[in-house]
Amino acid sequence: MQRYIIVGNGVAGVTAAQSIVRADPALEVHIFGAEPYPYYQRPRLWEFLAGKIEQQTLYFRPLEWYAAKGIQVHLGARVAELDPAEHRLTLADGSSISYDRLLLATGGRPFVPPFAGGDKGGVFTLRTLDDAWVIKSYARDIRSAVVIGGGLLGLEMARALLALGLRERPSARARDEGAAERLDVSVLEYEPRLLPRQLDAEGAQVLQARLEAMGLHFLTDAATETILGNERVTGVRLKDGRVVNGEMVLISTGIRSQVDLAREAGLEVNRGVIVDEQLRTSVADVYAAGDVAEFEGVVYGIIPAAMEQAQVAAANMVADGSATYSGTVPATTLKIVGIDLTCLGEATATGDEFVVLRQVDPTTGVYRRLALRDGKIVGAILLGDTRNVRPLKQLIATGRDVSAYSDRLLDESLDLKALAQ
Ligand SMILES: Cc1cc2nc3c(=O)[nH]c(=O)nc-3n(C[C@H](O)[C@H](O)[C@H](O)COP(=O)(O)OP(=O)(O)OC[C@H]3O[C@@H](n4cnc5c(N)ncnc54)[C@H](O)[C@@H]3O)c2cc1C
């Protein structure tokens, strides 16, 4: 019986495993995951952090799911070495196992710039459930927090901390007054605006105003120089001399692919493990998908790409050449209750080659922007009104020429759903 092994129990790993057993139930499929938990949803970690859901609710694929699918899952099992010539893996505990086909789905880890003082107690990143537990328990004893990085994750974490403050930390005075104590949360963004990768200046302004109304503080053009404090953090000093107080610092400044295993095994690696359109790496019988993979110079770092790549990789592992990957339209959503924001494709595109349509209503906090190139929609920002996310995603993916409608694309009366079909 052929043995297929997947390294990594994240969304790419479980999606691939599911596709492989579906394509050929006779195959022996194993997943090795370094974390001790069955597959859980990273995007919901902020809800766990905010005290809105329990750990159990995060488990999207409980252990029974693997058993029912005939997938052998090994948790708390870190793969330490890959020998592609021998088709063999060695685990951290010294045991080893051979494979016929292998998928690397080792994901990413937070990137932390080398700030002075970054090793102090109270400085954290959020990627795993274990990270969330540590942050949650530390946050119980503090009154202020700083989030470095005003991207999607940074904003979601900041909002979660605010909610955590409200729910779980009622002070004596606040209890007396029937209110809960708030954590004071500041977000530092290096660029002049929030979500610099997803929003243009106008959209960022609308968003910032809405988040400020929720109680968050923002500093833009904020380049962190030093994390202050002795053993425990007390704040952050910026390069321009500003000081922001905070008894906890959460760093959210991007991710790096987990490529160590691949690099040490001699696979071609750049930012991620380089894959072709069949998701094959540079060595035979080894594929890669998800945050660890780099396709045409891009590490996507988002779930839709991880799932699409995993499906294509799985199909080719079972029948080489049976599926092709041609990239994913970037689609990101800010998951903050009360704020609907979705950014699609080349959301912030500007320049002579683009036609840009905008609609802004600061009173309702609605901002919509479309970018067109050669009569085709290539990017969209939908803030405060995400009704047309699906048709716009379709129009971007299919590259349909909409030049005949270009002056009406943001009109309520135009049926984008019909146009996308
Ligand atoms: C808090 C948070 C919120 C997010 N929200 C969104 C969102 O709303 N939308 C979105 O599209 N994306 C979101 N993302 C990004 C998304 O989670 C990632 O794109 C996705 O998890 C990538 O899946 P993956 O399977 O490639 O990697 P991962 O989910 O990182 O899983 C990889 C797994 O492999 C394991 N592993 C690594 N090395 C080894 C080894 N040597 N041996 C065994 N196991 C190993 C790791 O421990 C990990 O469990 C969010 C991320 C975070 C952290």
Short mmCIF file of C-alpha atoms and ligand atoms in Angstrom, two decimals:
data_model
loop_
_atom_site.label_atom_id
_atom_site.label_comp_id
_atom_site.label_asym_id
_atom_site.label_seq_id
_atom_site.Cartn_x
_atom_site.Cartn_y
_atom_site.Cartn_z
CA MET A 1 0.00 0.00 0.00
CA GLN A 2 1.30 3.44 -0.91
CA ARG A 3 2.03 5.73 2.05
CA TYR A 4 1.26 9.44 1.77
CA ILE A 5 2.59 11.69 4.51
CA ILE A 6 1.63 15.26 5.31
CA VAL A 7 3.79 17.40 7.57
CA GLY A 8 1.64 20.03 9.26
CA ASN A 9 -1.85 19.76 10.73
CA GLY A 10 -3.10 23.18 9.65
CA VAL A 11 -5.70 24.01 7.03
CA ALA A 12 -3.41 23.03 4.13
CA GLY A 13 -2.55 19.69 5.75
CA VAL A 14 -6.10 18.63 6.61
CA THR A 15 -7.52 19.83 3.28
CA ALA A 16 -4.93 17.81 1.39
CA ALA A 17 -5.50 14.73 3.54
CA GLN A 18 -9.22 14.92 2.94
CA SER A 19 -8.74 15.29 -0.83
CA ILE A 20 -6.29 12.37 -0.95
CA VAL A 21 -8.54 9.90 0.89
CA ARG A 22 -11.48 11.03 -1.20
CA ALA A 23 -9.55 10.44 -4.44
CA ASP A 24 -8.22 7.04 -3.37
CA PRO A 25 -9.53 5.53 -0.11
CA ALA A 26 -7.01 2.68 -0.37
CA LEU A 27 -4.03 4.95 0.32
CA GLU A 28 -2.38 5.04 3.74
CA VAL A 29 -2.46 8.70 4.83
CA HIS A 30 -0.65 10.16 7.84
CA ILE A 31 -0.54 13.70 9.19
CA PHE A 32 2.25 14.74 11.55
CA GLY A 33 1.53 17.91 13.51
CA ALA A 34 3.92 19.59 15.94
CA GLU A 35 1.09 21.14 17.97
CA PRO A 36 -0.72 18.89 20.45
CA TYR A 37 -4.22 19.82 19.21
CA PRO A 38 -6.44 18.51 16.43
CA TYR A 39 -7.02 21.01 13.62
CA TYR A 40 -8.36 24.28 14.96
CA GLN A 41 -9.33 27.53 13.27
CA ARG A 42 -6.62 30.16 13.62
CA PRO A 43 -8.95 32.95 12.44
CA ARG A 44 -11.11 32.35 15.51
CA LEU A 45 -8.21 32.67 17.98
CA TRP A 46 -9.16 36.29 18.64
CA GLU A 47 -12.63 35.14 19.77
CA PHE A 48 -10.95 32.74 22.17
CA LEU A 49 -8.64 35.52 23.34
CA ALA A 50 -11.60 37.82 23.85
CA GLY A 51 -13.32 35.20 26.00
CA LYS A 52 -16.18 34.74 23.54
CA ILE A 53 -15.62 31.04 22.85
CA GLU A 54 -14.07 28.06 24.61
CA GLN A 55 -11.07 26.10 23.34
CA GLN A 56 -13.31 23.20 22.32
CA THR A 57 -15.24 25.43 19.90
CA LEU A 58 -12.04 26.08 17.94
CA TYR A 59 -11.68 22.42 16.99
CA PHE A 60 -13.06 22.39 13.48
CA ARG A 61 -11.78 18.85 12.92
CA PRO A 62 -11.98 16.86 16.17
CA LEU A 63 -10.11 13.57 16.47
CA GLU A 64 -13.19 11.57 15.44
CA TRP A 65 -13.10 13.32 12.07
CA TYR A 66 -9.65 11.93 11.25
CA ALA A 67 -10.70 8.48 12.38
CA ALA A 68 -13.87 8.55 10.29
CA LYS A 69 -11.86 9.53 7.20
CA GLY A 70 -9.22 6.87 7.79
CA ILE A 71 -6.51 9.51 8.28
CA GLN A 72 -3.83 8.63 10.83
CA VAL A 73 -2.99 11.76 12.78
CA HIS A 74 0.06 12.09 15.01
CA LEU A 75 -0.16 15.09 17.33
CA GLY A 76 2.73 16.67 19.23
CA ALA A 77 4.90 15.01 16.58
CA ARG A 78 7.50 17.35 15.11
CA VAL A 79 9.28 16.17 11.98
CA ALA A 80 12.96 16.95 12.47
CA GLU A 81 14.52 15.78 9.22
CA LEU A 82 13.62 14.98 5.65
CA ASP A 83 15.74 12.72 3.46
CA PRO A 84 14.27 13.03 -0.05
CA ALA A 85 16.72 10.57 -1.61
CA GLU A 86 15.68 7.82 0.82
CA HIS A 87 12.03 8.98 0.91
CA ARG A 88 12.23 9.06 4.70
CA LEU A 89 11.33 11.38 7.59
CA THR A 90 12.86 11.45 11.06
CA LEU A 91 10.80 12.74 13.96
CA ALA A 92 12.02 14.77 16.92
CA ASP A 93 11.71 11.66 19.12
CA GLY A 94 14.20 9.84 16.88
CA SER A 95 11.72 7.50 15.17
CA SER A 96 11.55 7.43 11.39
CA ILE A 97 9.02 6.61 8.68
CA SER A 98 9.21 6.18 4.92
CA TYR A 99 6.87 7.77 2.39
CA ASP A 100 5.91 7.37 -1.23
CA ARG A 101 4.62 10.94 -1.55
CA LEU A 102 5.08 13.81 0.86
CA LEU A 103 3.32 17.14 1.35
CA LEU A 104 5.05 19.92 3.26
CA ALA A 105 2.32 21.99 4.92
CA THR A 106 4.40 23.44 7.74
CA GLY A 107 2.81 26.88 7.50
CA GLY A 108 4.28 30.10 8.81
CA ARG A 109 5.45 31.71 12.01
CA PRO A 110 5.30 35.33 13.13
CA PHE A 111 8.07 37.60 11.92
CA VAL A 112 9.46 39.75 14.71
CA PRO A 113 11.73 42.66 13.76
CA PRO A 114 14.83 42.89 15.96
CA PHE A 115 13.56 45.64 18.28
CA ALA A 116 15.83 46.56 21.19
CA GLY A 117 14.31 45.12 24.38
CA GLY A 118 12.14 42.62 22.51
CA ASP A 119 13.05 39.82 24.93
CA LYS A 120 11.22 41.34 27.93
CA GLY A 121 8.40 39.60 29.76
CA GLY A 122 5.03 40.62 28.38
CA VAL A 123 6.08 40.75 24.71
CA PHE A 124 4.09 38.26 22.63
CA THR A 125 3.07 37.15 19.17
CA LEU A 126 -0.13 35.28 18.28
CA ARG A 127 -0.04 32.31 15.94
CA THR A 128 -1.06 29.28 17.97
CA LEU A 129 -3.57 28.26 20.58
CA ASP A 130 -0.73 28.05 23.10
CA ASP A 131 0.18 31.69 22.29
CA ALA A 132 -3.45 32.68 22.90
CA TRP A 133 -3.49 30.98 26.31
CA VAL A 134 -0.32 32.78 27.41
CA ILE A 135 -1.57 36.18 26.21
CA LYS A 136 -4.96 35.67 27.80
CA SER A 137 -3.57 34.86 31.21
CA TYR A 138 -1.01 37.69 31.12
CA ALA A 139 -3.66 40.21 30.09
CA ARG A 140 -5.63 39.56 33.28
CA ASP A 141 -3.18 41.57 35.39
CA ILE A 142 -2.61 44.60 33.20
CA ARG A 143 -4.34 47.86 32.41
CA SER A 144 -2.75 48.83 29.10
CA ALA A 145 -1.47 47.09 26.00
CA VAL A 146 0.33 48.07 22.82
CA VAL A 147 -0.10 46.26 19.51
CA ILE A 148 2.75 46.78 17.05
CA GLY A 149 1.35 46.48 13.53
CA GLY A 150 -1.90 47.89 12.17
CA GLY A 151 -2.56 45.10 9.68
CA LEU A 152 -5.55 42.75 9.77
CA LEU A 153 -4.22 40.57 12.56
CA GLY A 154 -2.99 43.50 14.62
CA LEU A 155 -6.39 45.20 14.49
CA GLU A 156 -8.25 42.00 15.32
CA MET A 157 -5.97 41.37 18.28
CA ALA A 158 -6.35 44.94 19.51
CA ARG A 159 -10.12 44.64 19.38
CA ALA A 160 -9.95 41.27 21.16
CA LEU A 161 -7.89 42.80 23.98
CA LEU A 162 -10.45 45.54 24.38
CA ALA A 163 -13.20 42.93 24.63
CA LEU A 164 -11.12 40.85 27.04
CA GLY A 165 -10.75 43.91 29.24
CA LEU A 166 -14.48 44.41 29.27
CA ARG A 167 -15.42 40.84 30.01
CA GLU A 168 -12.91 39.30 32.30
CA ARG A 169 -11.35 42.06 34.31
CA PRO A 170 -14.02 43.91 36.25
CA SER A 171 -12.31 46.08 38.87
CA ALA A 172 -13.81 46.66 42.28
CA ARG A 173 -14.69 50.24 41.37
CA ALA A 174 -16.22 49.24 38.05
CA ARG A 175 -18.18 46.45 39.73
CA ASP A 176 -19.59 48.98 42.17
CA GLU A 177 -20.59 51.18 39.27
CA GLY A 178 -22.03 48.25 37.35
CA ALA A 179 -19.53 48.69 34.54
CA ALA A 180 -16.43 46.73 33.60
CA GLU A 181 -12.90 48.05 33.45
CA ARG A 182 -11.40 48.57 30.02
CA LEU A 183 -7.94 47.74 28.87
CA ASP A 184 -6.30 50.74 27.29
CA VAL A 185 -5.17 49.49 23.87
CA SER A 186 -2.92 51.40 21.46
CA VAL A 187 -2.01 50.27 17.95
CA LEU A 188 1.24 51.40 16.34
CA GLU A 189 1.44 51.39 12.55
CA TYR A 190 4.71 52.05 10.74
CA GLU A 191 3.01 53.35 7.60
CA PRO A 192 0.97 56.58 7.51
CA ARG A 193 -2.30 54.59 7.56
CA LEU A 194 -3.90 51.40 8.83
CA LEU A 195 -4.06 48.25 6.70
CA PRO A 196 -1.49 49.62 4.26
CA ARG A 197 -1.63 46.43 2.18
CA GLN A 198 -5.42 46.39 1.86
CA LEU A 199 -6.67 49.99 2.04
CA ASP A 200 -6.00 53.28 0.33
CA ALA A 201 -5.71 56.48 2.42
CA GLU A 202 -9.39 57.37 2.22
CA GLY A 203 -10.62 53.92 3.24
CA ALA A 204 -8.09 53.76 6.08
CA GLN A 205 -9.35 57.06 7.44
CA VAL A 206 -12.95 55.81 7.52
CA LEU A 207 -11.86 52.59 9.21
CA GLN A 208 -9.69 54.34 11.80
CA ALA A 209 -12.55 56.62 12.80
CA ARG A 210 -14.79 53.61 13.35
CA LEU A 211 -12.20 51.77 15.41
CA GLU A 212 -11.50 54.87 17.48
CA ALA A 213 -15.19 55.07 18.24
CA MET A 214 -14.87 51.55 19.69
CA GLY A 215 -12.18 52.78 22.07
CA LEU A 216 -8.89 51.91 20.36
CA HIS A 217 -6.01 54.42 20.09
CA PHE A 218 -3.82 54.70 17.01
CA LEU A 219 -0.40 56.08 16.21
CA THR A 220 0.60 56.05 12.55
CA ASP A 221 4.05 56.78 11.08
CA ALA A 222 5.09 54.96 14.23
CA ALA A 223 8.46 53.23 13.88
CA THR A 224 9.25 51.23 16.99
CA GLU A 225 12.74 51.77 18.34
CA THR A 226 12.86 50.23 21.81
CA ILE A 227 10.61 48.12 23.96
CA LEU A 228 10.90 49.72 27.39
CA GLY A 229 10.93 48.22 30.87
CA ASN A 230 13.15 46.11 33.06
CA GLU A 231 12.14 42.48 33.25
CA ARG A 232 8.58 43.26 32.24
CA VAL A 233 7.60 45.59 29.47
CA THR A 234 6.29 49.05 30.40
CA GLY A 235 5.92 50.63 26.97
CA VAL A 236 7.41 51.37 23.58
CA ARG A 237 9.62 54.24 22.45
CA LEU A 238 9.31 55.25 18.81
CA LYS A 239 12.14 56.47 16.60
CA ASP A 240 10.68 59.98 16.63
CA GLY A 241 10.84 60.06 20.45
CA ARG A 242 7.17 59.42 21.23
CA VAL A 243 6.59 57.01 24.11
CA VAL A 244 3.50 54.81 24.38
CA ASN A 245 2.79 53.13 27.71
CA GLY A 246 1.76 49.51 27.79
CA GLU A 247 2.18 46.64 30.20
CA MET A 248 1.96 44.15 27.38
CA VAL A 249 3.18 44.33 23.78
CA LEU A 250 1.75 42.20 20.98
CA ILE A 251 3.83 42.14 17.84
CA SER A 252 1.97 41.59 14.59
CA THR A 253 4.37 42.48 11.81
CA GLY A 254 3.89 39.69 9.28
CA ILE A 255 4.86 36.07 8.90
CA ARG A 256 7.72 34.00 7.55
CA SER A 257 7.27 30.58 6.00
CA GLN A 258 8.52 27.64 8.08
CA VAL A 259 11.12 26.44 5.61
CA ASP A 260 13.81 24.96 7.86
CA LEU A 261 12.92 21.34 7.16
CA ALA A 262 12.87 21.94 3.41
CA ARG A 263 16.02 24.03 3.34
CA GLU A 264 18.02 21.51 5.35
CA ALA A 265 16.84 18.78 2.97
CA GLY A 266 18.22 20.75 0.01
CA LEU A 267 14.90 21.82 -1.54
CA GLU A 268 14.83 25.04 -3.51
CA VAL A 269 13.74 27.76 -1.09
CA ASN A 270 13.35 31.50 -1.44
CA ARG A 271 10.90 33.23 0.93
CA GLY A 272 8.92 29.99 0.87
CA VAL A 273 9.47 26.54 -0.59
CA ILE A 274 9.34 27.05 -4.33
CA VAL A 275 6.56 25.15 -6.07
CA ASP A 276 5.47 24.83 -9.69
CA GLU A 277 1.91 24.86 -11.00
CA GLN A 278 1.41 21.26 -9.89
CA LEU A 279 2.61 22.29 -6.39
CA ARG A 280 5.71 20.11 -6.84
CA THR A 281 8.87 21.21 -5.06
CA SER A 282 12.32 20.90 -6.60
CA VAL A 283 12.67 17.26 -5.44
CA ALA A 284 10.75 14.21 -6.62
CA ASP A 285 7.60 13.14 -4.76
CA VAL A 286 7.66 16.14 -2.40
CA TYR A 287 4.93 18.77 -2.72
CA ALA A 288 4.22 21.93 -0.69
CA ALA A 289 1.08 23.97 0.00
CA GLY A 290 -0.15 26.79 2.23
CA ASP A 291 1.86 29.44 4.05
CA VAL A 292 5.08 27.46 3.51
CA ALA A 293 4.78 27.50 -0.30
CA GLU A 294 5.95 30.18 -2.72
CA PHE A 295 4.28 30.22 -6.12
CA GLU A 296 5.51 32.62 -8.80
CA GLY A 297 7.22 34.74 -6.15
CA VAL A 298 4.17 34.93 -3.86
CA VAL A 299 3.62 33.49 -0.37
CA TYR A 300 -0.09 34.19 0.03
CA GLY A 301 -0.46 33.70 3.80
CA ILE A 302 -4.25 33.32 3.61
CA ILE A 303 -6.63 30.40 3.96
CA PRO A 304 -8.27 30.46 0.49
CA ALA A 305 -4.82 30.06 -1.10
CA ALA A 306 -3.83 27.32 1.37
CA MET A 307 -6.98 25.37 0.53
CA GLU A 308 -6.71 25.77 -3.23
CA GLN A 309 -3.04 24.80 -3.19
CA ALA A 310 -3.73 21.81 -0.94
CA GLN A 311 -6.42 20.52 -3.30
CA VAL A 312 -4.19 20.86 -6.35
CA ALA A 313 -1.23 19.29 -4.54
CA ALA A 314 -3.38 16.38 -3.36
CA ALA A 315 -4.75 15.74 -6.86
CA ASN A 316 -1.25 15.67 -8.33
CA MET A 317 0.11 13.47 -5.54
CA VAL A 318 -2.53 10.89 -6.44
CA ALA A 319 -2.39 11.38 -10.24
CA ASP A 320 0.55 13.45 -11.44
CA GLY A 321 -0.44 16.21 -13.84
CA SER A 322 -4.16 15.99 -13.04
CA ALA A 323 -4.57 19.52 -11.64
CA THR A 324 -3.04 22.93 -12.20
CA TYR A 325 -2.73 25.92 -9.89
CA SER A 326 -2.68 29.38 -11.39
CA GLY A 327 -2.73 31.60 -8.29
CA THR A 328 -5.42 32.86 -5.92
CA VAL A 329 -7.24 36.18 -5.99
CA PRO A 330 -6.23 37.70 -2.65
CA ALA A 331 -9.33 38.13 -0.50
CA THR A 332 -9.13 39.36 3.07
CA THR A 333 -11.81 40.18 5.59
CA LEU A 334 -11.43 42.10 8.82
CA LYS A 335 -13.19 40.08 11.50
CA ILE A 336 -14.28 42.80 13.90
CA VAL A 337 -17.89 42.71 15.00
CA GLY A 338 -19.67 45.78 13.73
CA ILE A 339 -17.17 46.49 10.97
CA ASP A 340 -17.51 44.78 7.62
CA LEU A 341 -14.41 45.11 5.52
CA THR A 342 -13.38 42.96 2.59
CA CYS A 343 -10.49 43.68 0.25
CA LEU A 344 -10.12 41.81 -3.03
CA GLY A 345 -7.34 41.50 -5.59
CA GLU A 346 -5.31 44.63 -6.30
CA ALA A 347 -7.37 46.58 -3.80
CA THR A 348 -5.12 49.63 -3.51
CA ALA A 349 -4.09 49.82 -7.19
CA THR A 350 -3.30 53.35 -8.40
CA GLY A 351 -1.61 54.82 -11.46
CA ASP A 352 -2.25 55.67 -15.08
CA GLU A 353 -3.16 52.14 -16.13
CA PHE A 354 -6.07 51.98 -13.67
CA VAL A 355 -9.53 53.52 -13.60
CA VAL A 356 -10.56 53.97 -9.98
CA LEU A 357 -14.18 54.36 -8.83
CA ARG A 358 -14.89 55.50 -5.28
CA GLN A 359 -17.85 56.16 -3.04
CA VAL A 360 -17.44 57.42 0.51
CA ASP A 361 -19.97 58.26 3.20
CA PRO A 362 -18.17 59.22 6.41
CA THR A 363 -21.43 59.49 8.38
CA THR A 364 -22.38 55.84 7.85
CA GLY A 365 -18.76 54.66 7.64
CA VAL A 366 -19.30 53.18 4.18
CA TYR A 367 -16.46 53.25 1.69
CA ARG A 368 -16.38 51.42 -1.64
CA ARG A 369 -13.60 51.43 -4.19
CA LEU A 370 -13.10 49.54 -7.42
CA ALA A 371 -9.95 49.45 -9.53
CA LEU A 372 -10.24 48.57 -13.23
CA ARG A 373 -7.52 47.83 -15.77
CA ASP A 374 -8.31 47.43 -19.48
CA GLY A 375 -12.04 47.41 -18.69
CA LYS A 376 -11.73 44.58 -16.14
CA ILE A 377 -12.15 44.81 -12.37
CA VAL A 378 -8.83 43.91 -10.72
CA GLY A 379 -9.39 45.06 -7.15
CA ALA A 380 -12.06 46.12 -4.67
CA ILE A 381 -12.39 47.62 -1.20
CA LEU A 382 -15.78 47.15 0.46
CA LEU A 383 -16.03 48.80 3.87
CA GLY A 384 -19.35 48.93 5.69
CA ASP A 385 -21.17 47.23 2.82
CA THR A 386 -20.03 43.80 1.73
CA ARG A 387 -23.14 42.71 -0.13
CA ASN A 388 -21.32 42.31 -3.44
CA VAL A 389 -18.24 40.44 -2.25
CA ARG A 390 -19.08 37.23 -4.09
CA PRO A 391 -19.90 38.67 -7.52
CA LEU A 392 -16.90 40.98 -7.37
CA LYS A 393 -14.64 38.08 -6.49
CA GLN A 394 -16.03 36.21 -9.50
CA LEU A 395 -15.61 39.20 -11.81
CA ILE A 396 -11.99 39.60 -10.72
CA ALA A 397 -11.25 35.88 -11.07
CA THR A 398 -12.84 35.55 -14.53
CA GLY A 399 -11.47 38.86 -15.82
CA ARG A 400 -14.78 39.69 -17.50
CA ASP A 401 -14.80 42.92 -19.51
CA VAL A 402 -17.17 45.34 -17.77
CA SER A 403 -16.20 48.50 -19.62
CA ALA A 404 -19.76 48.91 -20.89
CA TYR A 405 -20.88 49.46 -17.28
CA SER A 406 -17.82 51.24 -15.91
CA ASP A 407 -19.65 54.46 -14.97
CA ARG A 408 -22.35 52.53 -13.06
CA LEU A 409 -20.43 49.83 -11.26
CA LEU A 410 -20.98 51.38 -7.82
CA ASP A 411 -24.64 52.20 -8.44
CA GLU A 412 -27.12 50.39 -6.20
CA SER A 413 -29.30 49.76 -9.26
CA LEU A 414 -26.71 47.67 -11.11
CA ASP A 415 -27.11 43.93 -10.46
CA LEU A 416 -23.52 42.75 -10.07
CA LYS A 417 -24.68 39.19 -9.40
CA ALA A 418 -26.24 39.02 -12.86
CA LEU A 419 -23.17 40.62 -14.40
CA ALA A 420 -20.87 38.04 -12.80
CA GLN A 421 -22.78 35.08 -14.25
C1 LIG B 1 -4.78 34.87 14.60
C2 LIG B 1 -4.82 34.59 13.13
C3 LIG B 1 -5.94 34.95 12.38
C4 LIG B 1 -6.00 34.69 11.01
N1 LIG B 1 -7.12 35.06 10.31
C5 LIG B 1 -7.20 34.75 8.99
C6 LIG B 1 -8.38 35.05 8.24
O1 LIG B 1 -9.33 35.61 8.76
N2 LIG B 1 -8.43 34.71 6.92
C7 LIG B 1 -7.38 34.08 6.32
O2 LIG B 1 -7.48 33.79 5.13
N3 LIG B 1 -6.25 33.80 6.99
C8 LIG B 1 -6.13 34.11 8.32
N4 LIG B 1 -4.98 33.82 9.00
C9 LIG B 1 -3.89 33.16 8.28
C10 LIG B 1 -4.17 31.66 8.19
O3 LIG B 1 -4.36 31.15 9.48
C11 LIG B 1 -3.04 30.96 7.49
O4 LIG B 1 -2.97 31.40 6.16
C12 LIG B 1 -3.27 29.45 7.50
O5 LIG B 1 -3.31 28.97 8.82
C13 LIG B 1 -2.19 28.72 6.73
O6 LIG B 1 -2.41 27.35 6.83
P1 LIG B 1 -1.23 26.32 6.73
O7 LIG B 1 -1.86 24.97 6.87
O8 LIG B 1 -0.38 26.60 5.55
O9 LIG B 1 -0.28 26.61 7.99
P2 LIG B 1 -0.55 26.64 9.54
O10 LIG B 1 -1.95 26.94 9.87
O11 LIG B 1 0.52 27.50 10.11
O12 LIG B 1 -0.28 25.14 10.00
C14 LIG B 1 0.98 24.56 9.90
C15 LIG B 1 1.12 23.53 10.98
O13 LIG B 1 2.31 22.81 10.74
C16 LIG B 1 2.96 22.55 11.95
N5 LIG B 1 4.38 22.29 11.72
C17 LIG B 1 5.33 23.17 11.34
N6 LIG B 1 6.53 22.55 11.23
C18 LIG B 1 6.32 21.25 11.55
C19 LIG B 1 7.16 20.11 11.62
N7 LIG B 1 8.46 20.18 11.34
N8 LIG B 1 6.62 18.92 12.01
C20 LIG B 1 5.28 18.83 12.28
N9 LIG B 1 4.44 19.87 12.22
C21 LIG B 1 4.94 21.08 11.85
C22 LIG B 1 2.72 23.81 12.76
O14 LIG B 1 2.88 23.55 14.15
C23 LIG B 1 1.28 24.14 12.38
O15 LIG B 1 0.37 23.58 13.27
C24 LIG B 1 -4.90 34.07 10.37
C25 LIG B 1 -3.77 33.70 11.13
C26 LIG B 1 -3.73 33.95 12.49
C27 LIG B 1 -2.50 33.54 13.28
#
